[in-house]
Short mmCIF file of C-alpha atoms and ligand atoms in Angstrom, two decimals:
data_model
loop_
_atom_site.label_atom_id
_atom_site.label_comp_id
_atom_site.label_asym_id
_atom_site.label_seq_id
_atom_site.Cartn_x
_atom_site.Cartn_y
_atom_site.Cartn_z
CA MET A 24 -13.07 18.39 -30.70
CA THR A 25 -11.24 15.84 -28.64
CA SER A 26 -12.98 12.56 -27.95
CA ARG A 27 -12.83 10.46 -24.86
CA LEU A 28 -10.73 7.28 -24.77
CA ASN A 29 -12.65 4.11 -25.63
CA ALA A 30 -12.18 0.82 -27.45
CA GLY A 31 -12.53 2.55 -30.83
CA SER A 32 -9.98 5.33 -30.18
CA GLN A 33 -7.20 5.82 -32.72
CA LEU A 34 -3.93 6.10 -30.82
CA PRO A 35 -0.76 7.63 -32.27
CA ASP A 36 1.96 5.12 -33.24
CA THR A 37 4.07 6.21 -30.30
CA VAL A 38 1.45 5.02 -27.82
CA GLN A 39 1.17 1.29 -27.25
CA GLY A 40 -2.36 -0.02 -26.80
CA PRO A 41 -3.59 -3.52 -25.96
CA ARG A 42 -2.19 -5.95 -28.54
CA TYR A 43 -4.65 -8.74 -27.79
CA ASP A 44 -8.31 -9.58 -28.06
CA ARG A 45 -9.92 -8.22 -24.90
CA ASN A 46 -12.97 -10.36 -25.39
CA ARG A 47 -11.99 -13.24 -23.12
CA PRO A 48 -12.97 -14.48 -19.65
CA SER A 49 -12.22 -12.49 -16.50
CA GLY A 50 -10.10 -14.97 -14.58
CA ILE A 51 -9.29 -12.30 -12.00
CA VAL A 52 -11.58 -10.32 -9.75
CA HIS A 53 -9.68 -7.46 -8.18
CA LEU A 54 -10.95 -5.75 -5.04
CA GLY A 55 -9.80 -2.14 -4.66
CA VAL A 56 -9.08 -0.78 -8.14
CA GLY A 57 -7.12 2.37 -7.41
CA ALA A 58 -4.16 4.14 -8.97
CA PHE A 59 -1.75 1.59 -7.54
CA HIS A 60 -3.51 -1.42 -9.03
CA LYS A 61 -3.75 0.39 -12.36
CA ALA A 62 -0.02 1.19 -12.33
CA HIS A 63 1.09 -2.22 -11.12
CA GLN A 64 -0.82 -5.55 -11.27
CA ALA A 65 -3.03 -4.46 -14.18
CA VAL A 66 0.10 -3.62 -16.19
CA TYR A 67 1.72 -7.01 -15.50
CA THR A 68 -1.57 -8.61 -16.56
CA ASP A 69 -1.65 -6.48 -19.71
CA ASP A 70 1.86 -7.77 -20.53
CA ALA A 71 0.85 -11.35 -19.76
CA LEU A 72 -2.23 -11.12 -21.98
CA ALA A 73 -0.14 -9.69 -24.83
CA GLN A 74 2.51 -12.37 -24.49
CA SER A 75 0.55 -15.53 -23.81
CA GLY A 76 -3.16 -14.79 -23.74
CA GLY A 77 -5.40 -16.84 -21.46
CA GLY A 78 -8.66 -16.05 -19.74
CA TRP A 79 -7.16 -13.39 -17.54
CA MET A 80 -9.06 -10.18 -17.98
CA ILE A 81 -9.65 -8.34 -14.70
CA GLN A 82 -13.12 -7.71 -13.34
CA GLY A 83 -12.57 -4.72 -11.08
CA VAL A 84 -14.46 -4.01 -7.87
CA SER A 85 -14.51 -0.86 -5.76
CA LEU A 86 -15.69 -1.58 -2.25
CA ARG A 87 -16.57 2.02 -1.47
CA SER A 88 -16.25 4.90 -3.84
CA ALA A 89 -17.71 5.06 -7.34
CA ASP A 90 -15.03 7.43 -8.67
CA VAL A 91 -12.81 4.85 -10.36
CA ALA A 92 -15.78 3.08 -11.98
CA ASP A 93 -17.20 6.37 -13.21
CA GLY A 94 -13.86 7.19 -14.82
CA LEU A 95 -13.13 3.77 -16.33
CA ASN A 96 -16.45 2.28 -17.38
CA PRO A 97 -17.37 4.92 -19.99
CA GLN A 98 -13.90 4.24 -21.46
CA ASP A 99 -14.52 0.48 -21.87
CA GLY A 100 -12.13 -0.10 -18.96
CA LEU A 101 -9.23 1.49 -20.86
CA TYR A 102 -6.88 4.03 -19.34
CA THR A 103 -3.53 5.61 -20.06
CA LEU A 104 -0.51 4.95 -17.90
CA LEU A 105 2.09 7.71 -17.89
CA THR A 106 5.56 6.66 -16.86
CA ARG A 107 7.58 9.63 -15.70
CA GLY A 108 11.33 9.28 -15.50
CA PRO A 109 14.06 11.88 -15.07
CA ASP A 110 14.54 11.79 -18.86
CA GLY A 111 10.97 12.10 -20.01
CA VAL A 112 7.53 10.66 -20.07
CA ALA A 113 5.96 7.74 -21.95
CA ALA A 114 2.30 6.88 -22.43
CA ARG A 115 0.69 3.50 -22.88
CA VAL A 116 -2.94 2.40 -22.88
CA VAL A 117 -3.67 -0.56 -20.64
CA GLY A 118 -6.48 -2.95 -21.56
CA SER A 119 -6.52 -5.65 -18.89
CA ILE A 120 -9.40 -4.24 -16.83
CA ARG A 121 -12.80 -5.02 -18.31
CA GLU A 122 -14.95 -2.84 -16.07
CA VAL A 123 -15.35 -1.86 -12.44
CA LEU A 124 -18.32 -2.75 -10.25
CA VAL A 125 -19.13 -0.54 -7.28
CA ALA A 126 -19.99 -2.85 -4.39
CA PRO A 127 -22.41 -0.57 -2.51
CA ARG A 128 -24.34 -0.03 -5.78
CA ALA A 129 -24.31 -3.63 -6.98
CA PRO A 130 -23.43 -6.05 -4.17
CA LEU A 131 -25.07 -9.03 -5.85
CA ALA A 132 -23.15 -8.47 -9.07
CA VAL A 133 -19.93 -8.47 -7.03
CA LEU A 134 -20.86 -11.77 -5.39
CA ASP A 135 -21.80 -13.22 -8.78
CA ALA A 136 -18.41 -12.22 -10.20
CA LEU A 137 -16.57 -13.73 -7.24
CA ALA A 138 -18.58 -16.94 -7.48
CA ALA A 139 -18.40 -17.20 -11.30
CA PRO A 140 -16.84 -20.40 -12.67
CA GLU A 141 -14.31 -18.36 -14.70
CA THR A 142 -12.91 -16.60 -11.62
CA ARG A 143 -9.64 -18.21 -10.61
CA ILE A 144 -7.85 -15.45 -8.71
CA VAL A 145 -9.20 -12.83 -6.33
CA SER A 146 -6.59 -10.14 -5.78
CA LEU A 147 -6.68 -7.16 -3.42
CA THR A 148 -5.27 -3.67 -2.93
CA ILE A 149 -7.59 -2.24 -0.31
CA THR A 150 -4.89 -0.52 1.81
CA GLU A 151 -3.80 -1.59 5.27
CA LYS A 152 -6.96 -0.41 6.96
CA GLY A 153 -9.26 -2.41 4.68
CA TYR A 154 -8.58 -5.76 6.31
CA GLY A 155 -9.80 -5.22 9.85
CA LEU A 156 -6.55 -6.58 11.23
CA ASP A 157 -5.96 -6.19 14.94
CA PRO A 158 -2.21 -5.50 15.11
CA LYS A 159 -2.03 -6.75 18.67
CA SER A 160 -3.54 -10.19 18.20
CA GLY A 161 -2.83 -10.57 14.49
CA GLY A 162 -6.48 -11.66 14.18
CA LEU A 163 -9.70 -9.92 13.22
CA ASP A 164 -10.48 -6.58 14.79
CA ARG A 165 -14.10 -7.13 15.69
CA GLY A 166 -14.58 -3.42 16.25
CA HIS A 167 -13.72 -2.71 12.56
CA ALA A 168 -16.95 -1.42 10.97
CA ALA A 169 -17.06 -3.77 7.95
CA VAL A 170 -15.91 -6.79 9.94
CA ALA A 171 -18.55 -6.23 12.61
CA ALA A 172 -21.31 -5.67 10.04
CA ASP A 173 -20.29 -8.72 8.01
CA LEU A 174 -20.03 -11.04 11.02
CA ALA A 175 -23.56 -10.02 11.93
CA ASN A 176 -24.83 -10.48 8.37
CA PRO A 177 -22.43 -12.76 6.48
CA ARG A 178 -24.70 -13.34 3.46
CA ALA A 179 -24.72 -9.63 2.57
CA PRO A 180 -21.11 -8.58 3.05
CA GLN A 181 -19.61 -5.09 2.71
CA GLY A 182 -15.92 -5.64 3.45
CA ALA A 183 -13.23 -7.60 1.62
CA VAL A 184 -12.96 -10.46 4.09
CA GLY A 185 -16.73 -10.85 4.23
CA TYR A 186 -17.00 -10.90 0.43
CA ILE A 187 -14.27 -13.52 0.09
CA VAL A 188 -15.82 -15.82 2.68
CA GLU A 189 -19.33 -15.52 1.25
CA ALA A 190 -18.00 -16.13 -2.28
CA LEU A 191 -16.14 -19.24 -1.13
CA ARG A 192 -19.28 -20.46 0.63
CA ARG A 193 -21.23 -20.09 -2.59
CA ARG A 194 -18.55 -21.82 -4.64
CA ARG A 195 -18.38 -24.72 -2.23
CA GLU A 196 -22.15 -25.05 -2.28
CA ALA A 197 -22.17 -25.01 -6.10
CA GLY A 198 -19.35 -27.54 -6.28
CA LEU A 199 -17.03 -25.08 -8.01
CA PRO A 200 -13.29 -25.06 -7.42
CA SER A 201 -12.01 -22.34 -5.13
CA PHE A 202 -9.91 -19.40 -6.29
CA THR A 203 -6.49 -18.23 -5.17
CA VAL A 204 -6.53 -15.15 -2.94
CA LEU A 205 -3.72 -12.75 -3.77
CA CYS A 206 -3.08 -9.92 -1.33
CA CYS A 207 -1.11 -7.02 -2.85
CA ASP A 208 -1.06 -4.62 0.09
CA ASN A 209 1.97 -3.44 2.05
CA LEU A 210 1.63 -5.79 4.99
CA PRO A 211 4.25 -8.27 6.13
CA SER A 212 3.37 -11.89 5.19
CA ASN A 213 0.29 -10.41 3.56
CA GLY A 214 -0.97 -13.76 2.26
CA ARG A 215 -0.60 -15.49 5.58
CA VAL A 216 -2.24 -12.60 7.43
CA LEU A 217 -5.22 -12.57 5.09
CA ARG A 218 -5.55 -16.36 5.31
CA ARG A 219 -5.75 -16.09 9.09
CA LEU A 220 -8.43 -13.40 8.90
CA VAL A 221 -10.51 -15.25 6.32
CA ILE A 222 -10.41 -18.52 8.30
CA GLU A 223 -11.22 -16.77 11.57
CA PHE A 224 -14.17 -15.05 9.90
CA ALA A 225 -15.44 -18.30 8.33
CA GLU A 226 -15.04 -20.14 11.62
CA ALA A 227 -17.43 -17.71 13.27
CA ALA A 228 -20.29 -18.82 11.03
CA ASP A 229 -19.49 -22.28 9.74
CA SER A 230 -16.64 -24.49 10.86
CA GLY A 231 -17.10 -26.77 7.83
CA LEU A 232 -16.46 -23.81 5.55
CA ALA A 233 -13.39 -22.85 7.57
CA ALA A 234 -12.00 -26.38 7.15
CA PHE A 235 -12.75 -26.23 3.41
CA ILE A 236 -10.83 -22.95 3.11
CA ARG A 237 -7.91 -24.34 5.09
CA GLU A 238 -7.61 -27.24 2.68
CA ASN A 239 -8.50 -25.67 -0.63
CA VAL A 240 -7.59 -22.01 -0.78
CA ALA A 241 -4.06 -20.75 -1.46
CA PHE A 242 -3.02 -17.33 -0.18
CA PRO A 243 0.40 -16.61 -1.69
CA SER A 244 2.24 -13.64 -0.18
CA THR A 245 3.53 -10.90 -2.46
CA MET A 246 5.81 -7.90 -2.36
CA VAL A 247 4.61 -5.08 -4.57
CA ASP A 248 6.50 -1.92 -5.40
CA ARG A 249 5.86 1.03 -7.63
CA ILE A 250 5.66 4.63 -6.48
CA THR A 251 2.30 5.91 -7.69
CA PRO A 252 1.29 9.46 -6.80
CA ALA A 253 -2.38 10.39 -6.92
CA SER A 254 -3.47 11.54 -10.38
CA THR A 255 -3.90 15.29 -10.89
CA ASP A 256 -5.14 17.63 -13.60
CA LYS A 257 -1.61 17.59 -14.96
CA THR A 258 -1.86 13.82 -15.49
CA ALA A 259 -4.89 14.29 -17.70
CA ALA A 260 -3.40 17.31 -19.50
CA ASP A 261 -0.16 15.46 -20.31
CA VAL A 262 -2.12 12.44 -21.54
CA LEU A 263 -4.16 14.64 -23.85
CA ALA A 264 -0.98 16.22 -25.22
CA LEU A 265 0.68 12.83 -25.81
CA THR A 266 -2.24 10.80 -27.13
CA GLY A 267 -4.73 13.31 -28.44
CA VAL A 268 -7.56 11.71 -26.48
CA GLU A 269 -9.25 12.74 -23.29
CA ASP A 270 -8.79 10.25 -20.45
CA ARG A 271 -10.58 10.67 -17.12
CA ALA A 272 -9.00 7.55 -15.66
CA ALA A 273 -5.32 8.13 -16.44
CA VAL A 274 -2.66 7.33 -13.85
CA GLU A 275 0.99 8.21 -13.57
CA THR A 276 3.89 6.36 -12.07
CA GLU A 277 7.67 5.94 -11.99
CA PRO A 278 9.67 3.69 -14.36
CA PHE A 279 10.69 1.27 -11.58
CA THR A 280 8.38 -1.63 -10.86
CA GLN A 281 8.75 -4.82 -8.86
CA TRP A 282 6.49 -7.74 -8.02
CA ILE A 283 7.71 -10.75 -6.08
CA ILE A 284 5.18 -13.52 -5.60
CA GLU A 285 5.01 -16.93 -3.95
CA ASP A 286 4.12 -19.40 -6.65
CA GLU A 287 1.15 -21.14 -5.04
CA PHE A 288 -1.79 -20.80 -7.40
CA THR A 289 -4.28 -23.63 -7.18
CA ALA A 290 -6.27 -22.64 -10.24
CA GLY A 291 -3.59 -21.31 -12.57
CA ARG A 292 -2.32 -17.78 -13.11
CA PRO A 293 -1.36 -15.37 -15.88
CA GLU A 294 2.19 -15.43 -17.12
CA TRP A 295 3.11 -12.34 -15.12
CA GLU A 296 6.78 -13.05 -15.81
CA ALA A 297 6.04 -11.26 -19.09
CA GLY A 298 5.98 -7.98 -17.15
CA GLY A 299 8.99 -8.94 -15.04
CA ALA A 300 7.30 -10.52 -11.99
CA VAL A 301 9.56 -12.84 -10.04
CA PHE A 302 8.26 -16.03 -8.43
CA VAL A 303 9.93 -17.26 -5.26
CA LYS A 304 9.29 -19.81 -2.52
CA ASP A 305 9.34 -17.33 0.34
CA VAL A 306 8.60 -13.66 -0.13
CA ALA A 307 9.10 -12.66 3.52
CA PRO A 308 12.71 -11.39 3.23
CA TYR A 309 11.81 -9.15 0.28
CA GLU A 310 8.70 -7.85 1.95
CA LYS A 311 10.52 -6.93 5.13
CA MET A 312 13.22 -5.21 3.13
CA LYS A 313 10.74 -3.13 1.20
CA LEU A 314 8.52 -2.31 4.17
CA ARG A 315 11.40 -1.24 6.39
CA MET A 316 13.72 0.45 3.88
CA LEU A 317 11.29 1.99 1.40
CA ASN A 318 8.05 2.42 3.31
CA GLY A 319 9.71 3.05 6.69
CA ALA A 320 11.82 5.85 5.22
CA HIS A 321 8.78 7.11 3.34
CA SER A 322 6.73 7.44 6.52
CA MET A 323 9.57 9.13 8.40
CA LEU A 324 10.19 11.63 5.60
CA ALA A 325 6.47 12.24 5.12
CA TYR A 326 5.87 13.29 8.74
CA ALA A 327 9.09 15.27 9.13
CA GLY A 328 8.88 16.67 5.60
CA TYR A 329 5.23 17.67 5.73
CA VAL A 330 5.65 19.55 8.99
CA ALA A 331 8.87 21.15 7.71
CA GLY A 332 6.97 22.50 4.70
CA HIS A 333 8.01 20.04 1.98
CA ALA A 334 5.02 19.19 -0.19
CA TYR A 335 6.73 16.47 -2.24
CA VAL A 336 9.21 13.66 -1.65
CA ARG A 337 11.51 15.17 -4.30
CA ASP A 338 11.69 18.40 -2.22
CA VAL A 339 12.62 16.39 0.85
CA MET A 340 15.50 14.88 -1.10
CA LYS A 341 16.78 18.38 -1.94
CA ASP A 342 16.96 19.21 1.77
CA ALA A 343 20.46 17.97 2.58
CA ASP A 344 19.72 17.40 6.27
CA LEU A 345 16.51 15.48 5.74
CA ALA A 346 18.06 13.53 2.87
CA ALA A 347 20.83 12.51 5.28
CA LEU A 348 18.17 11.26 7.69
CA VAL A 349 16.54 9.24 4.91
CA LYS A 350 19.88 7.59 4.28
CA ARG A 351 20.45 7.01 7.99
CA HIS A 352 16.99 5.50 8.33
CA GLN A 353 17.54 3.10 5.45
CA THR A 354 20.97 2.08 6.68
CA GLU A 355 19.57 1.35 10.15
CA ALA A 356 16.58 -0.50 8.72
CA ALA A 357 18.93 -2.66 6.64
CA ARG A 358 20.68 -3.73 9.84
CA THR A 359 17.45 -5.28 11.11
CA LEU A 360 17.19 -7.57 8.06
CA ASP A 361 18.53 -11.02 7.49
CA PRO A 362 20.27 -11.49 4.15
CA VAL A 363 17.88 -11.07 1.23
CA PRO A 364 18.59 -13.58 -1.57
CA GLY A 365 20.19 -11.92 -4.59
CA ILE A 366 20.08 -8.39 -3.17
CA ASP A 367 22.83 -6.10 -2.01
CA LEU A 368 21.18 -3.86 0.56
CA ASP A 369 23.54 -0.92 0.01
CA SER A 370 22.74 -0.84 -3.67
CA TYR A 371 19.05 -1.27 -2.88
CA GLY A 372 19.23 1.77 -0.59
CA ASN A 373 21.03 3.83 -3.26
CA GLU A 374 18.41 2.88 -5.80
CA LEU A 375 15.60 3.85 -3.41
CA ARG A 376 17.09 7.29 -2.86
CA ALA A 377 17.47 7.79 -6.61
CA ARG A 378 13.78 6.92 -7.00
CA PHE A 379 12.79 9.33 -4.23
CA LYS A 380 14.75 12.06 -6.05
CA ASN A 381 12.97 11.52 -9.38
CA PRO A 382 12.21 15.15 -10.34
CA ALA A 383 9.33 14.11 -12.60
CA ILE A 384 7.31 12.47 -9.83
CA ALA A 385 5.24 14.77 -7.62
CA HIS A 386 4.57 12.40 -4.72
CA MET A 387 2.94 14.28 -1.89
CA THR A 388 4.22 13.86 1.64
CA TYR A 389 0.61 14.38 2.75
CA GLN A 390 -0.46 11.35 0.70
CA ILE A 391 2.11 9.10 2.38
CA ALA A 392 1.33 10.57 5.81
CA MET A 393 -2.24 9.23 5.83
CA ASP A 394 -3.22 6.19 7.91
CA GLY A 395 -0.14 6.36 10.12
CA THR A 396 -1.58 4.08 12.80
CA GLN A 397 -1.98 1.39 10.13
CA LYS A 398 1.51 1.84 8.75
CA LEU A 399 3.80 2.46 11.71
CA PRO A 400 3.69 -1.11 13.11
CA GLN A 401 5.27 -2.89 10.14
CA ARG A 402 7.31 0.05 8.85
CA ILE A 403 8.81 1.53 12.01
CA LEU A 404 7.89 -0.36 15.18
CA GLU A 405 8.73 -3.89 14.08
CA PRO A 406 12.24 -2.97 12.91
CA ALA A 407 12.64 -0.91 16.08
CA LEU A 408 11.90 -4.05 18.12
CA VAL A 409 14.41 -6.06 16.10
CA ALA A 410 16.99 -3.29 16.61
CA LEU A 411 16.26 -3.37 20.33
CA ARG A 412 16.78 -7.14 20.46
CA ARG A 413 19.98 -6.90 18.44
CA GLY A 414 21.38 -4.10 20.61
CA LEU A 415 21.36 -1.63 17.70
CA PRO A 416 20.70 2.10 18.15
CA LEU A 417 17.05 3.20 18.23
CA ASP A 418 17.62 6.85 17.23
CA ALA A 419 16.26 6.53 13.69
CA TYR A 420 12.99 5.02 14.97
CA ALA A 421 12.73 7.49 17.86
CA PHE A 422 13.04 10.32 15.34
CA ALA A 423 10.42 8.80 13.04
CA VAL A 424 7.98 8.28 15.91
CA ALA A 425 8.55 11.81 17.25
CA ALA A 426 7.88 13.18 13.75
CA TRP A 427 4.64 11.17 13.57
CA MET A 428 3.63 12.50 17.00
CA ARG A 429 4.32 16.05 15.86
CA TYR A 430 2.31 15.44 12.70
CA VAL A 431 -0.74 14.02 14.50
CA LEU A 432 -1.15 17.25 16.45
CA GLY A 433 -2.89 18.32 13.23
CA MET A 434 -1.52 21.86 13.15
CA SER A 435 1.27 23.30 11.02
CA GLU A 436 4.02 25.49 12.45
CA THR A 437 2.25 28.53 11.09
CA GLY A 438 -0.98 27.57 12.82
CA GLU A 439 -3.08 26.07 10.01
CA THR A 440 -4.95 22.92 10.82
CA TYR A 441 -5.05 19.85 8.58
CA THR A 442 -6.95 16.56 8.65
CA LEU A 443 -4.94 13.49 9.65
CA ARG A 444 -6.85 11.03 7.48
CA ASP A 445 -6.31 8.13 9.84
CA PRO A 446 -8.99 5.67 10.97
CA ARG A 447 -7.97 6.43 14.57
CA GLU A 448 -7.90 10.21 14.16
CA ALA A 449 -10.75 10.86 16.62
CA GLU A 450 -9.04 8.80 19.31
CA ILE A 451 -5.73 10.55 18.67
CA ALA A 452 -7.32 14.01 18.72
CA ALA A 453 -8.98 13.25 22.05
CA LEU A 454 -5.65 12.15 23.53
CA VAL A 455 -3.61 15.15 22.45
CA GLU A 456 -6.29 17.82 22.68
CA GLY A 457 -4.96 20.88 24.50
CA GLN A 458 -1.62 19.20 25.28
CA ARG A 459 1.42 21.40 24.83
CA ASP A 460 4.08 19.49 26.67
CA ALA A 461 6.20 17.01 24.68
CA GLY A 462 6.47 14.67 27.66
CA SER A 463 2.77 14.27 28.16
CA ILE A 464 2.03 14.04 24.43
CA VAL A 465 4.51 11.17 24.13
CA ASP A 466 3.14 9.41 27.23
CA ARG A 467 -0.41 9.69 25.95
CA LEU A 468 0.35 8.52 22.42
CA LEU A 469 2.60 5.66 23.56
CA ALA A 470 -0.41 4.42 25.52
CA LEU A 471 -2.68 4.33 22.43
CA PRO A 472 -4.20 0.85 22.78
CA GLY A 473 -2.55 -1.81 20.65
CA LEU A 474 -0.19 0.43 18.70
CA PHE A 475 3.23 0.40 20.35
CA PRO A 476 4.69 -3.01 21.19
CA VAL A 477 4.97 -3.41 24.96
CA ASP A 478 8.66 -4.32 24.81
CA LEU A 479 9.48 -1.20 22.88
CA ALA A 480 7.42 1.13 25.08
CA ALA A 481 9.17 -0.36 28.13
CA ALA A 482 12.70 -0.28 26.68
CA PRO A 483 15.05 1.84 28.77
CA GLY A 484 15.68 5.18 27.12
CA TRP A 485 13.02 4.79 24.41
CA ASP A 486 10.48 7.27 25.70
CA THR A 487 13.17 9.79 26.64
CA ALA A 488 14.62 9.51 23.14
CA VAL A 489 11.22 10.25 21.61
CA LYS A 490 10.45 13.04 24.09
CA ARG A 491 13.75 14.82 23.56
CA ARG A 492 13.11 14.94 19.83
CA LEU A 493 9.48 15.99 20.07
CA GLU A 494 10.53 18.68 22.54
CA THR A 495 12.88 20.19 19.93
CA MET A 496 10.20 19.94 17.24
CA LEU A 497 7.74 21.83 19.47
CA ALA A 498 10.00 24.29 21.24
CA LYS A 499 12.09 25.18 18.17
CA SER A 500 10.81 23.79 14.88
CA MET A 501 10.81 20.67 12.74
CA ARG A 502 13.56 22.24 10.68
CA SER A 503 15.77 22.65 13.78
CA ALA A 504 15.00 19.12 14.91
CA ILE A 505 15.99 17.80 11.48
CA ALA A 506 19.21 19.85 11.48
CA GLU A 507 20.16 18.72 14.99
CA GLU A 508 19.40 15.09 14.19
CA ALA A 509 21.42 15.24 10.97
CA GLU A 510 24.27 16.89 12.87
CA ARG A 511 24.24 14.09 15.45
CA CYS A 512 24.33 11.38 12.87
CA ARG A 513 27.20 13.04 11.00
CA ALA A 514 29.21 13.31 14.23
C1 LIG B 611 3.85 4.90 0.44
C2 LIG B 611 3.59 3.73 -0.51
O1 LIG B 611 1.79 6.01 0.64
C3 LIG B 611 2.61 5.31 1.21
O2 LIG B 611 2.48 4.98 2.37
O3 LIG B 611 4.87 4.56 1.31
O4 LIG B 611 2.39 3.84 -1.17
C4 LIG B 611 4.75 3.54 -1.50
O5 LIG B 611 4.82 4.61 -2.40
C5 LIG B 611 4.61 2.25 -2.25
O6 LIG B 611 4.53 1.20 -1.35
C6 LIG B 611 5.77 2.06 -3.21
O7 LIG B 611 5.71 0.79 -3.75
#
């Protein structure tokens, strides 16, 4: 009989478990405990707790689904992290998360945790779409469901921004110090963006509170990186084989990990250096590099790869033509960057491609393809605008956008339909419904409100470049379009 992982489990000597007393204050409340948080920030915190202690356990919060809580809570917050490299797999049990609250089930408990005296950092991984950011204005999207609901009823919030503002209101009222807000999502200047949203939200209800936040709350920006595929049955089966215990909350990830953080914490922080985090004054150059070279290439290869029949990133990298386009994309993206302190962009690109090739990581192109409207701006369209301004070629971005447009038609080349999983999928479907002609599909999608920067949409040759590529994808196939594109960039 195998037993389920919990605080009393006996682990084999080969599996490292928490080497510290977990009975200590939760200095961190994390919103959005998913596989990425469990493979990244929670691991740095586990290292920090082991090295230097402190009141830095993590109180997890899920804003929507109960799945993570239902997996973790019966295991005393413990879970196994599998690290899969080309040379093998290692297991470790992470102890930094105490438990996970599910906000829709227990909203008052979430507010209590956020407003607790011991809470000194509120961190977030709620994905790009969780913020209610209007890409056009850079401010709050008042049509975003949670933002709209929370503005109407700020004392009973549902979304991340609403929770943060209400918690800060309570803390101010109780005379408690504020916490640091630490955004760990893939958005450029993520701290600054979130600060703007939080202040705009607070301003709507209480200008005194907005002024208090301006003066007292730090929002350091961060760059986070670790490729973390969704867990599968194989994750759990491998964990059982390695540890002898059943774990319904296990996650798997690659060996590489990176966290670059602006060191602006008004109420202290864990010694995350223990896990290799790097503290800098300005994270922007690193964030742009990662968003454009890693995530930009990821999005391009996900759309082209998925439609071409590649289920995983590692399969894409075995397709010589598409792999050449990944390299071209990264090389072009690098040309839009200013120098990044301490980093050689060629070596960075080589390292990225080696990570993408990791045969032990089954990272689905369909997973990366989701939420395209939330990802394209910072990954593809912003560097395209920089390229336009610098007089650099736009081909790589035109190809990526054409691949996205092919993908959002929602039908494979053999006629099966698939769900886009994008918050704007209904709008997109209405625009492309019944359209067969590449030209009109491109015109319609380029006009999607707020998505494509005006300067880019109006740039001479841009729409023709996208149309020509989409035309090949539709009239021939994605595979032909990839081959032709690769041929052109080799020429
Ligand atoms: C990926 C990222 O799903 C996606 O959109 O591009 O999750 C990527 O794997 C991470 O940012 C890597 O750090």
